[in-house]
Tab-separated table of C-alpha atoms in Angstrom:
chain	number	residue	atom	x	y	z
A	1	UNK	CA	-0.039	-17.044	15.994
A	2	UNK	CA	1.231	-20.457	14.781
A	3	UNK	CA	-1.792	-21.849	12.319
A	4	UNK	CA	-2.529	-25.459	14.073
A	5	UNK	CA	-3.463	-28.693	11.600
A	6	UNK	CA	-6.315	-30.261	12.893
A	7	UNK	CA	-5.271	-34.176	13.539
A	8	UNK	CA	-8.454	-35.473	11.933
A	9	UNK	CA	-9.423	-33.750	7.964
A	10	UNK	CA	-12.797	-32.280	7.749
A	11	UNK	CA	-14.380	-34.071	5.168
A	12	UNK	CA	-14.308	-30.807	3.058
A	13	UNK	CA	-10.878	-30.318	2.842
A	14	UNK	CA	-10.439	-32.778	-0.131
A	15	UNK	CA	-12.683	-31.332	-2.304
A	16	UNK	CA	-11.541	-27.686	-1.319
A	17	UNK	CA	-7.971	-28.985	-2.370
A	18	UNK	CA	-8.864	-30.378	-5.985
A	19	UNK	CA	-10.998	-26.886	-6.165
A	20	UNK	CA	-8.177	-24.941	-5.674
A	21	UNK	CA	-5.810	-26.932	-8.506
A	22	UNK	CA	-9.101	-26.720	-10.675
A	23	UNK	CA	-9.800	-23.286	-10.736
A	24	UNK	CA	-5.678	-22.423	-10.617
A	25	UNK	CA	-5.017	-24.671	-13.251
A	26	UNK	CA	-8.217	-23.143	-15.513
A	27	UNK	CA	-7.743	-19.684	-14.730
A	28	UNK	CA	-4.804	-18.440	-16.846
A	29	UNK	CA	-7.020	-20.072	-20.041
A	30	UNK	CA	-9.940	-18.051	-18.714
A	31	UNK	CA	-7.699	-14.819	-18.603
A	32	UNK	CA	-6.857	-15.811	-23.010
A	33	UNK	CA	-10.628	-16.422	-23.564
A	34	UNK	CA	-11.752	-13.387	-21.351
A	35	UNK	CA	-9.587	-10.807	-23.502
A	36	UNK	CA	-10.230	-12.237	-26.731
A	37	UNK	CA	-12.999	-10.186	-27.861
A	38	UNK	CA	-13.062	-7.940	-24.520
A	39	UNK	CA	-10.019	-5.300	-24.291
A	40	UNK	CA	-7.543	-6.497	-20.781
A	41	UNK	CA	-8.849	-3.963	-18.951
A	42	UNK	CA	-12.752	-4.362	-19.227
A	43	UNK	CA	-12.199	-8.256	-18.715
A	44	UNK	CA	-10.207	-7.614	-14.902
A	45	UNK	CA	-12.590	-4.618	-14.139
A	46	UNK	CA	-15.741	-6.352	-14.845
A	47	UNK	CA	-14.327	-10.119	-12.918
A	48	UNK	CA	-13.231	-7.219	-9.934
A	49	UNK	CA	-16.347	-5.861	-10.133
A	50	UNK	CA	-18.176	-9.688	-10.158
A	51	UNK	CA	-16.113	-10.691	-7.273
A	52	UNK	CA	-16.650	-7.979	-5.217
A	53	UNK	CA	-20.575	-7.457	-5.541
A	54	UNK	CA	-20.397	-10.789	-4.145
A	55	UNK	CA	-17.843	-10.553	-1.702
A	56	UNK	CA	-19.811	-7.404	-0.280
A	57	UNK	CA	-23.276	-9.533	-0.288
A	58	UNK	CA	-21.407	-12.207	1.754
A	59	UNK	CA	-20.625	-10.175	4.309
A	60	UNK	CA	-23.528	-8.790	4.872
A	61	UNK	CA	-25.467	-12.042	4.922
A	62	UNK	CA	-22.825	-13.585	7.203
A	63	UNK	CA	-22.539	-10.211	8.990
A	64	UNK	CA	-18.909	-10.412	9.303
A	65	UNK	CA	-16.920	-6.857	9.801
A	66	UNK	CA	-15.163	-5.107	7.313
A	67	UNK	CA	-12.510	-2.935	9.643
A	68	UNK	CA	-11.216	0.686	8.209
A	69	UNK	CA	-8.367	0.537	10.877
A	70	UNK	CA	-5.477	2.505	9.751
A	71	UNK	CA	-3.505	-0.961	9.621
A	72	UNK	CA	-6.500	-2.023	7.763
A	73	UNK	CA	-6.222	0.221	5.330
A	74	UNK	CA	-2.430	-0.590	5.123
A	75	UNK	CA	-3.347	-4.615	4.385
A	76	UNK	CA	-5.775	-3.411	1.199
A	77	UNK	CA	-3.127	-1.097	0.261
A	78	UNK	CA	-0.619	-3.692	-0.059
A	79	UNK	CA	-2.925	-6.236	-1.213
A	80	UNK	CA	-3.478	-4.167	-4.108
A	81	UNK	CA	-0.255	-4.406	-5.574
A	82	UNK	CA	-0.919	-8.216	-5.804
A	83	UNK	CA	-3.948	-7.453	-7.492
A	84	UNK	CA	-3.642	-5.160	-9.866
A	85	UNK	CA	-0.186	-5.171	-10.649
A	86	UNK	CA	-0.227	-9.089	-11.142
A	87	UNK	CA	-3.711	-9.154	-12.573
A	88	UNK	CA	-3.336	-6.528	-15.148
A	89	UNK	CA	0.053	-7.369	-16.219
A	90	UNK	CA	-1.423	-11.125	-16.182
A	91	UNK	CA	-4.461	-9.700	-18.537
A	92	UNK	CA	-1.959	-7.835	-21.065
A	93	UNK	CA	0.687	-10.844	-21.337
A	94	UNK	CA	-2.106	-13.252	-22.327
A	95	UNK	CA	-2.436	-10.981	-25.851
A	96	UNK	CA	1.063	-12.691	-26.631
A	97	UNK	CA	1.575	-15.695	-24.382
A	98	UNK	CA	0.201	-19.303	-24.319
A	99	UNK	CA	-2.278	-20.343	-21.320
A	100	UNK	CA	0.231	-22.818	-20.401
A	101	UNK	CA	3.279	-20.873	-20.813
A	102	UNK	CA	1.769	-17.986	-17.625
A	103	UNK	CA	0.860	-20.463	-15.376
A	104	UNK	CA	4.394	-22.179	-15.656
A	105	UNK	CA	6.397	-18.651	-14.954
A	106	UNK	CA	3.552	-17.593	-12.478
A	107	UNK	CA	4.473	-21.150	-10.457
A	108	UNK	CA	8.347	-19.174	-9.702
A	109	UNK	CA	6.201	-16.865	-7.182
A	110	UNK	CA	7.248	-19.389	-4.146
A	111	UNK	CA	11.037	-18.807	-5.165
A	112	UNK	CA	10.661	-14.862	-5.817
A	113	UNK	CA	8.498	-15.023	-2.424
A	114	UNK	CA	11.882	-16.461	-0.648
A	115	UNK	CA	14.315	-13.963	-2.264
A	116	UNK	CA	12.041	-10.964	-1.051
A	117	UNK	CA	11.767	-12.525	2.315
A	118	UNK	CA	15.544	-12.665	2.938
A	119	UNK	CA	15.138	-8.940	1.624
A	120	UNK	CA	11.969	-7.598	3.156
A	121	UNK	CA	11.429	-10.168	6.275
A	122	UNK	CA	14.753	-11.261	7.627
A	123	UNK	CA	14.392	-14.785	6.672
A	124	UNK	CA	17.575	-16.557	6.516
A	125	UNK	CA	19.760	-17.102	3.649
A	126	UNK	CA	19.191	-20.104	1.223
A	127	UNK	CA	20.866	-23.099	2.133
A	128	UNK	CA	22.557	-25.028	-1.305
A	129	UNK	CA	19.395	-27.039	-1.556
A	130	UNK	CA	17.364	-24.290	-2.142
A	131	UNK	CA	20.193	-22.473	-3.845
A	132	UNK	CA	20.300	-25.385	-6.405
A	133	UNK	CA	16.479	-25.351	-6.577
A	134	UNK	CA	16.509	-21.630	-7.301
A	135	UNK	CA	19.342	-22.442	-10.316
A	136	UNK	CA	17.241	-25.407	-11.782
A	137	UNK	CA	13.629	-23.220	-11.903
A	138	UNK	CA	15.639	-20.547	-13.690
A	139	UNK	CA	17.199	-22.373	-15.916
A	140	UNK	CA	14.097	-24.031	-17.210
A	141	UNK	CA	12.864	-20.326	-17.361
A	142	UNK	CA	15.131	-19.602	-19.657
A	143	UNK	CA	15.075	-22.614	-22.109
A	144	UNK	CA	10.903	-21.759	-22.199
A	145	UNK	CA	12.084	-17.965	-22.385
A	146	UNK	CA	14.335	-18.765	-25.671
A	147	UNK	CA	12.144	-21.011	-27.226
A	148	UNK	CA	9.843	-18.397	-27.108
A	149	UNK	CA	11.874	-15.547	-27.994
A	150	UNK	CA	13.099	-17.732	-31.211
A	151	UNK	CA	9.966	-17.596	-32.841
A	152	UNK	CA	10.623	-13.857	-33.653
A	153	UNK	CA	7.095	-12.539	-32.524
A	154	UNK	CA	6.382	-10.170	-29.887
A	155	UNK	CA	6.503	-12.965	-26.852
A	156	UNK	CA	8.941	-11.147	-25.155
A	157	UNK	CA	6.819	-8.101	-24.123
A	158	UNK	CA	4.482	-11.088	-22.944
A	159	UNK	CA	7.172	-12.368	-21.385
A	160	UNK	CA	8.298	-9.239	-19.912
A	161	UNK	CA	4.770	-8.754	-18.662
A	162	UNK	CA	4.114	-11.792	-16.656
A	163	UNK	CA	7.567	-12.110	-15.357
A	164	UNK	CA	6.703	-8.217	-13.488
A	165	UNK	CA	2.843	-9.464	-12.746
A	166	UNK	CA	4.908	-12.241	-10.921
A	167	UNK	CA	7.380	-10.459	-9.242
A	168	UNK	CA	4.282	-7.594	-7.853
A	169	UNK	CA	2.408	-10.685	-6.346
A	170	UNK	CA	5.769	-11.716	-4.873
A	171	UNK	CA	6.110	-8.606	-3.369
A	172	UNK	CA	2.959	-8.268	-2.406
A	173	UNK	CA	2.730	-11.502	-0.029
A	174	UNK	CA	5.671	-10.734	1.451
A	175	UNK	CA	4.506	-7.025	2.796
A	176	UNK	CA	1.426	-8.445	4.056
A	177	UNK	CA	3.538	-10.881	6.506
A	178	UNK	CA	4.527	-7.301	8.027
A	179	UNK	CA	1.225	-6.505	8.862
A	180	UNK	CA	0.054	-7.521	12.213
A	181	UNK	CA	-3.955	-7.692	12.075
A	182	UNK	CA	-6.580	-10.127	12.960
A	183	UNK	CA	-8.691	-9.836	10.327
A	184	UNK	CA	-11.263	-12.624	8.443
A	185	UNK	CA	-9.903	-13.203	5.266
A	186	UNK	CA	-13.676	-12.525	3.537
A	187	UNK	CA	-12.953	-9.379	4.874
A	188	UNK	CA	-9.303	-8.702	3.434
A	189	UNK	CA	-10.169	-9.788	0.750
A	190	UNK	CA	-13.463	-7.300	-0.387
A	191	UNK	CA	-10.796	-4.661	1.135
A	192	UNK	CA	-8.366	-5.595	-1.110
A	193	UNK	CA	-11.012	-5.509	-4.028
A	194	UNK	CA	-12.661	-2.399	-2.780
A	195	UNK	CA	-9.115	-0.860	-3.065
A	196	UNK	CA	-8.399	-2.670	-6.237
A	197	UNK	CA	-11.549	-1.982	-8.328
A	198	UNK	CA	-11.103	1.644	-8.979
A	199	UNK	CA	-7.362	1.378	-10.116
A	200	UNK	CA	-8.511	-0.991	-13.000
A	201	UNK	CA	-11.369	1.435	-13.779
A	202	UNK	CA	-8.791	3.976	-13.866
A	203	UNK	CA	-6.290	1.982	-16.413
A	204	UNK	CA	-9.299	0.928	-18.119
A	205	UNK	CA	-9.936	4.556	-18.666
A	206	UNK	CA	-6.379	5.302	-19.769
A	207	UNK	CA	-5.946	2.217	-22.156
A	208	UNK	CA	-8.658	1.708	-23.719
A	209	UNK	CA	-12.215	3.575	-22.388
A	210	UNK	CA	-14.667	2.422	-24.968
A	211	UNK	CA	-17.683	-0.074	-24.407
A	212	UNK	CA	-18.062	-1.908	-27.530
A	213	UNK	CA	-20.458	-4.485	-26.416
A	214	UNK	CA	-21.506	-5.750	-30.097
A	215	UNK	CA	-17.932	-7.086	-30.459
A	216	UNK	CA	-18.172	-9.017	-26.904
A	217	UNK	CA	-18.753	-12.615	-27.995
A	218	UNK	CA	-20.193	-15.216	-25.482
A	219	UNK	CA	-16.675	-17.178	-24.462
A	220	UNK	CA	-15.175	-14.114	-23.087
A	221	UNK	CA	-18.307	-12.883	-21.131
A	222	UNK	CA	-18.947	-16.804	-19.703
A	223	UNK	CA	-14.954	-16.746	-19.188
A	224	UNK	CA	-14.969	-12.986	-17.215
A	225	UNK	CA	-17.814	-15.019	-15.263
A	226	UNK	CA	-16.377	-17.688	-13.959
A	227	UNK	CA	-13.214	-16.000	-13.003
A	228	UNK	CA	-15.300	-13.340	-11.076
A	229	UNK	CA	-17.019	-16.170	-9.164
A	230	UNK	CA	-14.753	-19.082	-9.024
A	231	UNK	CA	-10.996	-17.320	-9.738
A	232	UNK	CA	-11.617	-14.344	-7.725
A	233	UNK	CA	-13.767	-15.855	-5.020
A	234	UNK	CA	-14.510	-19.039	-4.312
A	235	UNK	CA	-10.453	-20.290	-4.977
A	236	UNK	CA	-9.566	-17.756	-2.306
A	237	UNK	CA	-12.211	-19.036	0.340
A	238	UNK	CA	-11.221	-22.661	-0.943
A	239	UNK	CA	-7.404	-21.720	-0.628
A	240	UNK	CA	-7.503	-20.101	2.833
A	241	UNK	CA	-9.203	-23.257	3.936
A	242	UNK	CA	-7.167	-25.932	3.071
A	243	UNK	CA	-4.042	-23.439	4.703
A	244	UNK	CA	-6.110	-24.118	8.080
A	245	UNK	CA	-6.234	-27.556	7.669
A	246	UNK	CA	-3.340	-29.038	5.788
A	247	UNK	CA	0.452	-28.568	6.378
A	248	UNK	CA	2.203	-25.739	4.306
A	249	UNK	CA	4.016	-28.204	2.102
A	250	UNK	CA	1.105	-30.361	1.109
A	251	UNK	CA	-0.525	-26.759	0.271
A	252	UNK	CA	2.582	-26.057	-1.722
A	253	UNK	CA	2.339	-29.397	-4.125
A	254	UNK	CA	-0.531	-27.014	-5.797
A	255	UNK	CA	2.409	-24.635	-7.127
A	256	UNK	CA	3.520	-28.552	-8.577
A	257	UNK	CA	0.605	-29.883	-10.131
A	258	UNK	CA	-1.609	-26.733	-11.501
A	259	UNK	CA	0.907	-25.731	-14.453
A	260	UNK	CA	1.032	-29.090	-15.879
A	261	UNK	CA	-2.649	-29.090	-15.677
A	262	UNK	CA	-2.762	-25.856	-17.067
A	263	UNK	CA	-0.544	-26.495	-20.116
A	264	UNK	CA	-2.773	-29.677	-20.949
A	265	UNK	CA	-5.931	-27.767	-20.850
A	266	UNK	CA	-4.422	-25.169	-22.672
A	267	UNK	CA	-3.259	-28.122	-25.603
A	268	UNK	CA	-6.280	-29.711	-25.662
A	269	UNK	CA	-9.165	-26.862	-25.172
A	270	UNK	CA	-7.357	-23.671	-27.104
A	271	UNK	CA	-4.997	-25.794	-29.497
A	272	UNK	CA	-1.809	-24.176	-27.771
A	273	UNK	CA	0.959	-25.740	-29.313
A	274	UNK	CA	3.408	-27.765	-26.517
A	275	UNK	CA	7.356	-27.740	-28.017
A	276	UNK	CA	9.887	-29.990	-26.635
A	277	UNK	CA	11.949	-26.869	-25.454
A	278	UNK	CA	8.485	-25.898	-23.259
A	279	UNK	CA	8.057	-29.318	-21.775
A	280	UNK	CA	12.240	-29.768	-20.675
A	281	UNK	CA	12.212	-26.087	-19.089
A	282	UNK	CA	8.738	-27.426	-17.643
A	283	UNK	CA	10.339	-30.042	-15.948
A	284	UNK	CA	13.467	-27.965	-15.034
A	285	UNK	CA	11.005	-25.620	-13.510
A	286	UNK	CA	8.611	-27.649	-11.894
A	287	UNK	CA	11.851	-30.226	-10.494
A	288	UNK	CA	13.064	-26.679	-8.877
A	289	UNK	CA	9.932	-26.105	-7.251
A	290	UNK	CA	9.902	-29.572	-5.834
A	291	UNK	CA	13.392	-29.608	-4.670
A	292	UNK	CA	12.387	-25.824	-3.229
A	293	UNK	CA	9.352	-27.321	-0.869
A	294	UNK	CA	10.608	-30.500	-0.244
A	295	UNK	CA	14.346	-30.668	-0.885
A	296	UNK	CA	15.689	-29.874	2.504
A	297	UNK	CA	12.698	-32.140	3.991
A	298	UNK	CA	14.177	-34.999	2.499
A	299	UNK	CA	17.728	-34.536	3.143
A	300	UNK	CA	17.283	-34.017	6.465
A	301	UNK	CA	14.840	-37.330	6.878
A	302	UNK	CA	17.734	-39.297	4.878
A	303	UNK	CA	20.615	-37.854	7.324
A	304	UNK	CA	18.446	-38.809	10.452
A	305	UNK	CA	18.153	-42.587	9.250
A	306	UNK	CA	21.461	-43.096	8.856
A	307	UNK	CA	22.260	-41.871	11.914
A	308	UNK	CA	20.002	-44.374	13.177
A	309	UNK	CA	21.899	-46.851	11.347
A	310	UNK	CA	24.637	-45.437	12.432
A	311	UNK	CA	24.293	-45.527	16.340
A	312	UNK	CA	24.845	-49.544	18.464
């Protein structure tokens, strides 16, 4: 069913659209604060945990219904690979990775998204636009990749780490397309949790199972918080929203603005340092993203004018 834009905004959809970039742009800093004194694991379990007590509580107050269809059970399942595998790789890169630096290689996930579809979906091939848009983005991955790796620490298991947690969400989008369900997205989404939440108490189990709560300090319990609330649930419900209501490629500009946000907060707020080679794959990156969503757009808006011009 073809997703219609209303012609006339809600007055909502504004503020749902600078929530989204907001919490987006915030949340790979609150990932580095939430693990700082908190081991990966704990941090994503206890923000699962958050998110769905809440999740669970809205649906019951708004009595909307959870469905344990076997297709049902299908979405969660795939929805979990998103999850955990991108969350907990996310969780483990930030030990070795700059704020900044994640949300700039988690902003690919639109390309990788398009390379599965052809794949997984059937989607047609990529046209040179997007071919060239696909070079450019990887090219600036690899100048930020081998600035990185230059500094002779262990960056590249970070680097290794995120790069997979991006690749999992990827995948994971692209399998729920081949699911045909209605569904409320409330309700995918505790499903997806409900699924989720025991896998990270199981790895938390495996890597670390302690509980040293004297060694918890107050940034990483404030920052496990607000990405239970806000990360987890509120920038879904926001995010699903402005789908209904704006076009896909205004949606897409988020994908654009949140890891330039993210690398300034991350500057200014945790005293990441920005180098020269992180800013030019940046742009290389972020240009490849915008040629991506709105290369083809263009060219095709240029060829029709000067046909225009063109024609007595």
């Amino acid at each position: 069913m073809t997703m219609q834009v209303p012609a006339t905004l809600p007055r909502l959809v504004p503020a749902a659209f600078l929530s989204v970039v907001l919490i987006w742009s915030t949340t790979p800093l609150g990932i580095v604060w939430s693990s700082e004194s908190v081991h990966p694991t704990m941090a994503v379990l206890l923000r699962m945990m958050i998110a769905l007590s809440l999740g669970s509580l809205i649906l019951l107050i708004t009595r909307i219904r959870l469905p344990w269809s076997r297709t049902a059970i299908k979405l969660y399942g795939v929805s979990s690979i998103g999850i955990v595998g991108g969350m907990l790789l996310s969780y483990f890169s930030a030990r070795y990775l700059a704020s900044g630096t994640m949300s700039l290689i988690f902003g690919l996930s639109p390309l990788i998204s398009g390379l599965l579809a052809q794949k997984l979906l059937g989607e047609a091939k990529f046209g040179p636009m997007k071919l060239l848009a696909l070079a450019m983005a990887f090219i600036g991955l690899g100048i930020v990749c081998s600035s990185k790796l230059s500094l002779g620490s262990d960056s590249w298991i970070g680097l290794m780490l995120i790069l997979t947690a991006v690749f999992l969400f990827s995948l994971s989008g692209v399998l729920i397309k081949t699911i045909k369900i209605n569904i409320h997205p409330i309700a995918s989404t505790v499903g997806a949790l409900a699924f989720s939440t025991p896998i990270f108490a199981l790895a938390w189990l495996i890597f670390d199972g302690t509980l040293p709560i004297e060694t918890w300090q107050e940034r990483s319990l404030w920052s496990i918080l607000y990405l239970g609330v806000f990360g987890s649930l509120i920038g879904f419900i926001a995010y699903f929203y402005i789908l209904q209501n704006l076009k896909a490629s205004t949606v897409a500009l988020v994908t654009l603005i949140t890891p330039v946000f993210a690398m300034m907060l991350g500057a200014q707020l945790n005293g990441e340092t920005i180098t020269d080679a992180l800013v030019i794959g940046a742009m290389f990156v972020i240009s490849g993203l915008g040629l991506y969503q709105f290369g083809e757009t263009a060219m095709d808006s240029i060829k029709h004018k000067l046909m225009k011009k063109k024609s007595p």
